[in-house]
Amino acid sequence: AIGPVNLLAIQELAELEEREHFLSTQFHDITNAKQSLQEAIRKINAQSRKMFQETFDKVRANFQILFRKLFGGGKADIILEEDKDILEAGVEVIARPPGKEPRSISLLSGGEKVLTAVALLFAIFQAKPSPFSQSPAANSPGPSRTRFSSSRVPPVAGRLTASKPSPHEMVKWRLTPSR
């Protein structure tokens, strides 16, 4: 004796085959989407590496020139961390004002650190100009305004305006073009 026959077995088989076909199609769609995304990421990373390297080279050249102008000599450089992907590498800032040979940027005086940072900031803006956001405090008249301008800084640097912050605010900066 064979035993009882499941009359719904053929219908259940058809449902399972339909489900297997649906899941198989979904798997192939997801696999294709994954490959497409990986290819897009590869293209974006390649383009990002190229653009970053071009911008980094411009910023590096500008920084070296601006540092020498602000300090009246000396040497400065920015270097990417070696043996790392350019998109994940750190950047080392080297600054040697005239007559000094510091081993670390932390050995510079506060003013030298600030001028180095200003040179780097302006070098970045020369390579990739972008507008500063203007804040009401920086635009308002009053004794709390401080101006930075120097004949040694190229015209692209313009005039940098800082508002003296109240204790709960950060410093607000504004860069206006030189005329």
PDB file of C-alpha atoms in Angstrom:
ATOM      1  CA  ALA A   1       0.000   0.000   0.000  1.00  0.00           C
ATOM      2  CA  ILE A   2       1.251   3.402  -1.029  1.00  0.00           C
ATOM      3  CA  GLY A   3      -0.775   5.335   1.453  1.00  0.00           C
ATOM      4  CA  PRO A   4      -2.911   8.445   1.107  1.00  0.00           C
ATOM      5  CA  VAL A   5      -2.349  10.677  -1.951  1.00  0.00           C
ATOM      6  CA  ASN A   6      -1.999  14.431  -1.456  1.00  0.00           C
ATOM      7  CA  LEU A   7      -4.249  15.881  -4.103  1.00  0.00           C
ATOM      8  CA  LEU A   8      -2.879  19.395  -3.502  1.00  0.00           C
ATOM      9  CA  ALA A   9       0.766  18.362  -4.107  1.00  0.00           C
ATOM     10  CA  ILE A  10       0.769  19.517  -7.737  1.00  0.00           C
ATOM     11  CA  GLN A  11      -0.687  22.906  -6.731  1.00  0.00           C
ATOM     12  CA  GLU A  12       1.867  23.253  -3.881  1.00  0.00           C
ATOM     13  CA  LEU A  13       4.681  22.373  -6.304  1.00  0.00           C
ATOM     14  CA  ALA A  14       3.511  25.076  -8.713  1.00  0.00           C
ATOM     15  CA  GLU A  15       3.403  27.653  -5.880  1.00  0.00           C
ATOM     16  CA  LEU A  16       6.896  26.686  -4.689  1.00  0.00           C
ATOM     17  CA  GLU A  17       8.275  26.855  -8.246  1.00  0.00           C
ATOM     18  CA  GLU A  18       6.702  30.306  -8.670  1.00  0.00           C
ATOM     19  CA  ARG A  19       8.230  31.429  -5.339  1.00  0.00           C
ATOM     20  CA  GLU A  20      11.651  30.018  -6.341  1.00  0.00           C
ATOM     21  CA  HIS A  21      11.467  31.891  -9.671  1.00  0.00           C
ATOM     22  CA  PHE A  22      10.516  35.147  -7.870  1.00  0.00           C
ATOM     23  CA  LEU A  23      13.371  34.818  -5.338  1.00  0.00           C
ATOM     24  CA  SER A  24      15.839  33.885  -8.081  1.00  0.00           C
ATOM     25  CA  THR A  25      14.853  36.998 -10.056  1.00  0.00           C
ATOM     26  CA  GLN A  26      15.222  39.135  -6.932  1.00  0.00           C
ATOM     27  CA  PHE A  27      18.679  37.645  -6.260  1.00  0.00           C
ATOM     28  CA  HIS A  28      19.850  38.424  -9.797  1.00  0.00           C
ATOM     29  CA  ASP A  29      18.457  41.975  -9.581  1.00  0.00           C
ATOM     30  CA  ILE A  30      20.264  42.582  -6.299  1.00  0.00           C
ATOM     31  CA  THR A  31      23.503  41.085  -7.642  1.00  0.00           C
ATOM     32  CA  ASN A  32      23.332  43.310 -10.739  1.00  0.00           C
ATOM     33  CA  ALA A  33      22.548  46.374  -8.600  1.00  0.00           C
ATOM     34  CA  LYS A  34      25.512  45.583  -6.339  1.00  0.00           C
ATOM     35  CA  GLN A  35      27.856  45.312  -9.326  1.00  0.00           C
ATOM     36  CA  SER A  36      26.484  48.538 -10.771  1.00  0.00           C
ATOM     37  CA  LEU A  37      26.989  50.357  -7.447  1.00  0.00           C
ATOM     38  CA  GLN A  38      30.521  49.006  -7.082  1.00  0.00           C
ATOM     39  CA  GLU A  39      31.378  50.240 -10.581  1.00  0.00           C
ATOM     40  CA  ALA A  40      29.889  53.662  -9.788  1.00  0.00           C
ATOM     41  CA  ILE A  41      31.928  53.810  -6.563  1.00  0.00           C
ATOM     42  CA  ARG A  42      35.099  52.900  -8.497  1.00  0.00           C
ATOM     43  CA  LYS A  43      34.437  55.692 -11.020  1.00  0.00           C
ATOM     44  CA  ILE A  44      33.628  58.237  -8.304  1.00  0.00           C
ATOM     45  CA  ASN A  45      36.740  57.296  -6.324  1.00  0.00           C
ATOM     46  CA  ALA A  46      38.955  57.539  -9.423  1.00  0.00           C
ATOM     47  CA  GLN A  47      37.534  60.967 -10.290  1.00  0.00           C
ATOM     48  CA  SER A  48      37.781  62.080  -6.641  1.00  0.00           C
ATOM     49  CA  ARG A  49      41.424  60.986  -6.451  1.00  0.00           C
ATOM     50  CA  LYS A  50      42.231  62.926  -9.626  1.00  0.00           C
ATOM     51  CA  MET A  51      40.388  66.063  -8.487  1.00  0.00           C
ATOM     52  CA  PHE A  52      41.866  65.887  -4.971  1.00  0.00           C
ATOM     53  CA  GLN A  53      45.407  65.505  -6.306  1.00  0.00           C
ATOM     54  CA  GLU A  54      44.972  68.470  -8.672  1.00  0.00           C
ATOM     55  CA  THR A  55      43.536  70.644  -5.903  1.00  0.00           C
ATOM     56  CA  PHE A  56      46.132  69.489  -3.390  1.00  0.00           C
ATOM     57  CA  ASP A  57      48.950  70.398  -5.797  1.00  0.00           C
ATOM     58  CA  LYS A  58      47.463  73.889  -6.330  1.00  0.00           C
ATOM     59  CA  VAL A  59      46.969  74.436  -2.589  1.00  0.00           C
ATOM     60  CA  ARG A  60      50.504  73.214  -1.900  1.00  0.00           C
ATOM     61  CA  ALA A  61      52.056  75.641  -4.412  1.00  0.00           C
ATOM     62  CA  ASN A  62      49.886  78.541  -3.162  1.00  0.00           C
ATOM     63  CA  PHE A  63      50.697  77.751   0.480  1.00  0.00           C
ATOM     64  CA  GLN A  64      54.442  77.767  -0.161  1.00  0.00           C
ATOM     65  CA  ILE A  65      54.224  81.166  -1.888  1.00  0.00           C
ATOM     66  CA  LEU A  66      51.839  82.763   0.644  1.00  0.00           C
ATOM     67  CA  PHE A  67      53.839  81.515   3.624  1.00  0.00           C
ATOM     68  CA  ARG A  68      57.011  83.118   2.269  1.00  0.00           C
ATOM     69  CA  LYS A  69      55.122  86.367   1.591  1.00  0.00           C
ATOM     70  CA  LEU A  70      53.541  86.528   5.050  1.00  0.00           C
ATOM     71  CA  PHE A  71      56.753  85.638   6.895  1.00  0.00           C
ATOM     72  CA  GLY A  72      59.157  87.444   4.572  1.00  0.00           C
ATOM     73  CA  GLY A  73      60.946  84.153   3.883  1.00  0.00           C
ATOM     74  CA  GLY A  74      61.087  80.736   5.449  1.00  0.00           C
ATOM     75  CA  LYS A  75      59.711  77.495   4.107  1.00  0.00           C
ATOM     76  CA  ALA A  76      56.350  75.754   4.326  1.00  0.00           C
ATOM     77  CA  ASP A  77      54.837  72.686   2.792  1.00  0.00           C
ATOM     78  CA  ILE A  78      51.914  70.312   3.094  1.00  0.00           C
ATOM     79  CA  ILE A  79      52.563  66.624   2.578  1.00  0.00           C
ATOM     80  CA  LEU A  80      50.191  63.699   2.227  1.00  0.00           C
ATOM     81  CA  GLU A  81      50.686  60.694   4.462  1.00  0.00           C
ATOM     82  CA  GLU A  82      52.668  58.059   2.572  1.00  0.00           C
ATOM     83  CA  ASP A  83      51.518  54.515   1.783  1.00  0.00           C
ATOM     84  CA  LYS A  84      47.840  55.380   2.152  1.00  0.00           C
ATOM     85  CA  ASP A  85      44.983  55.874  -0.246  1.00  0.00           C
ATOM     86  CA  ILE A  86      44.944  59.559  -1.164  1.00  0.00           C
ATOM     87  CA  LEU A  87      41.287  59.793  -0.134  1.00  0.00           C
ATOM     88  CA  GLU A  88      42.089  58.529   3.363  1.00  0.00           C
ATOM     89  CA  ALA A  89      45.573  59.980   3.885  1.00  0.00           C
ATOM     90  CA  GLY A  90      46.316  62.577   6.511  1.00  0.00           C
ATOM     91  CA  VAL A  91      47.968  65.898   5.647  1.00  0.00           C
ATOM     92  CA  GLU A  92      51.081  67.066   7.444  1.00  0.00           C
ATOM     93  CA  VAL A  93      51.759  70.816   7.652  1.00  0.00           C
ATOM     94  CA  ILE A  94      55.408  71.823   7.780  1.00  0.00           C
ATOM     95  CA  ALA A  95      56.222  75.430   8.674  1.00  0.00           C
ATOM     96  CA  ARG A  96      59.680  76.909   9.178  1.00  0.00           C
ATOM     97  CA  PRO A  97      59.640  80.692   9.630  1.00  0.00           C
ATOM     98  CA  PRO A  98      62.896  82.492   8.772  1.00  0.00           C
ATOM     99  CA  GLY A  99      65.625  81.835  11.333  1.00  0.00           C
ATOM    100  CA  LYS A 100      63.810  78.921  12.991  1.00  0.00           C
ATOM    101  CA  GLU A 101      64.093  75.173  12.639  1.00  0.00           C
ATOM    102  CA  PRO A 102      61.174  73.805  14.671  1.00  0.00           C
ATOM    103  CA  ARG A 103      60.750  70.042  14.601  1.00  0.00           C
ATOM    104  CA  SER A 104      57.011  70.312  15.084  1.00  0.00           C
ATOM    105  CA  ILE A 105      54.390  72.935  14.324  1.00  0.00           C
ATOM    106  CA  SER A 106      53.487  72.862  18.016  1.00  0.00           C
ATOM    107  CA  LEU A 107      56.862  74.527  18.739  1.00  0.00           C
ATOM    108  CA  LEU A 108      55.845  77.676  16.845  1.00  0.00           C
ATOM    109  CA  SER A 109      54.591  80.712  18.723  1.00  0.00           C
ATOM    110  CA  GLY A 110      50.879  81.450  18.735  1.00  0.00           C
ATOM    111  CA  GLY A 111      51.284  84.216  16.160  1.00  0.00           C
ATOM    112  CA  GLU A 112      53.344  81.990  13.880  1.00  0.00           C
ATOM    113  CA  LYS A 113      50.706  79.273  14.086  1.00  0.00           C
ATOM    114  CA  VAL A 114      47.991  81.786  13.209  1.00  0.00           C
ATOM    115  CA  LEU A 115      49.923  83.202  10.235  1.00  0.00           C
ATOM    116  CA  THR A 116      50.607  79.662   9.048  1.00  0.00           C
ATOM    117  CA  ALA A 117      46.894  78.836   9.303  1.00  0.00           C
ATOM    118  CA  VAL A 118      45.987  82.062   7.473  1.00  0.00           C
ATOM    119  CA  ALA A 119      48.466  81.224   4.700  1.00  0.00           C
ATOM    120  CA  LEU A 120      46.956  77.749   4.374  1.00  0.00           C
ATOM    121  CA  LEU A 121      43.388  79.101   4.435  1.00  0.00           C
ATOM    122  CA  PHE A 122      44.142  81.658   1.729  1.00  0.00           C
ATOM    123  CA  ALA A 123      45.994  79.016  -0.312  1.00  0.00           C
ATOM    124  CA  ILE A 124      42.858  76.882  -0.243  1.00  0.00           C
ATOM    125  CA  PHE A 125      40.683  79.825  -1.307  1.00  0.00           C
ATOM    126  CA  GLN A 126      43.075  80.649  -4.138  1.00  0.00           C
ATOM    127  CA  ALA A 127      42.851  77.066  -5.416  1.00  0.00           C
ATOM    128  CA  LYS A 128      39.104  76.682  -4.901  1.00  0.00           C
ATOM    129  CA  PRO A 129      37.415  80.053  -4.339  1.00  0.00           C
ATOM    130  CA  SER A 130      34.199  79.826  -2.394  1.00  0.00           C
ATOM    131  CA  PRO A 131      32.125  82.441  -0.642  1.00  0.00           C
ATOM    132  CA  PHE A 132      32.231  82.800   3.102  1.00  0.00           C
ATOM    133  CA  SER A 133      28.836  82.867   4.721  1.00  0.00           C
ATOM    134  CA  GLN A 134      28.076  86.288   6.027  1.00  0.00           C
ATOM    135  CA  SER A 135      26.717  86.612   9.501  1.00  0.00           C
ATOM    136  CA  PRO A 136      24.803  89.590  10.893  1.00  0.00           C
ATOM    137  CA  ALA A 137      27.442  90.116  13.594  1.00  0.00           C
ATOM    138  CA  ALA A 138      30.219  90.437  11.001  1.00  0.00           C
ATOM    139  CA  ASN A 139      28.171  92.920   8.979  1.00  0.00           C
ATOM    140  CA  SER A 140      27.052  95.090  11.863  1.00  0.00           C
ATOM    141  CA  PRO A 141      28.972  98.216  12.778  1.00  0.00           C
ATOM    142  CA  GLY A 142      30.510  98.366  16.197  1.00  0.00           C
ATOM    143  CA  PRO A 143      33.704  98.333  18.192  1.00  0.00           C
ATOM    144  CA  SER A 144      33.888  94.542  18.208  1.00  0.00           C
ATOM    145  CA  ARG A 145      35.054  94.430  14.575  1.00  0.00           C
ATOM    146  CA  THR A 146      38.667  93.612  13.874  1.00  0.00           C
ATOM    147  CA  ARG A 147      40.201  93.902  10.434  1.00  0.00           C
ATOM    148  CA  PHE A 148      43.060  91.919   8.965  1.00  0.00           C
ATOM    149  CA  SER A 149      44.644  93.156   5.790  1.00  0.00           C
ATOM    150  CA  SER A 150      48.186  93.028   4.594  1.00  0.00           C
ATOM    151  CA  SER A 151      49.973  94.354   1.547  1.00  0.00           C
ATOM    152  CA  ARG A 152      51.880  91.057   1.504  1.00  0.00           C
ATOM    153  CA  VAL A 153      48.742  88.979   0.887  1.00  0.00           C
ATOM    154  CA  PRO A 154      47.730  88.714  -2.786  1.00  0.00           C
ATOM    155  CA  PRO A 155      44.543  90.445  -3.963  1.00  0.00           C
ATOM    156  CA  VAL A 156      42.632  87.149  -3.985  1.00  0.00           C
ATOM    157  CA  ALA A 157      42.906  87.151  -0.207  1.00  0.00           C
ATOM    158  CA  GLY A 158      41.024  90.416   0.121  1.00  0.00           C
ATOM    159  CA  ARG A 159      40.147  91.724   3.552  1.00  0.00           C
ATOM    160  CA  LEU A 160      39.316  89.345   6.366  1.00  0.00           C
ATOM    161  CA  THR A 161      36.914  90.647   8.988  1.00  0.00           C
ATOM    162  CA  ALA A 162      36.400  88.932  12.335  1.00  0.00           C
ATOM    163  CA  SER A 163      33.723  89.731  14.875  1.00  0.00           C
ATOM    164  CA  LYS A 164      34.755  89.460  18.477  1.00  0.00           C
ATOM    165  CA  PRO A 165      32.424  86.779  19.806  1.00  0.00           C
ATOM    166  CA  SER A 166      30.397  86.843  22.941  1.00  0.00           C
ATOM    167  CA  PRO A 167      31.240  83.942  25.317  1.00  0.00           C
ATOM    168  CA  HIS A 168      28.642  81.628  23.771  1.00  0.00           C
ATOM    169  CA  GLU A 169      29.543  82.276  20.105  1.00  0.00           C
ATOM    170  CA  MET A 170      32.299  81.151  17.810  1.00  0.00           C
ATOM    171  CA  VAL A 171      34.410  83.677  15.888  1.00  0.00           C
ATOM    172  CA  LYS A 172      32.575  84.896  12.800  1.00  0.00           C
ATOM    173  CA  TRP A 173      34.687  85.625   9.711  1.00  0.00           C
ATOM    174  CA  ARG A 174      33.966  87.411   6.466  1.00  0.00           C
ATOM    175  CA  LEU A 175      36.222  87.756   3.441  1.00  0.00           C
ATOM    176  CA  THR A 176      35.608  90.647   1.093  1.00  0.00           C
ATOM    177  CA  PRO A 177      37.489  91.052  -2.195  1.00  0.00           C
ATOM    178  CA  SER A 178      40.298  93.607  -2.412  1.00  0.00           C
ATOM    179  CA  ARG A 179      39.625  96.566  -4.602  1.00  0.00           C
TER     180      ARG A 179
END
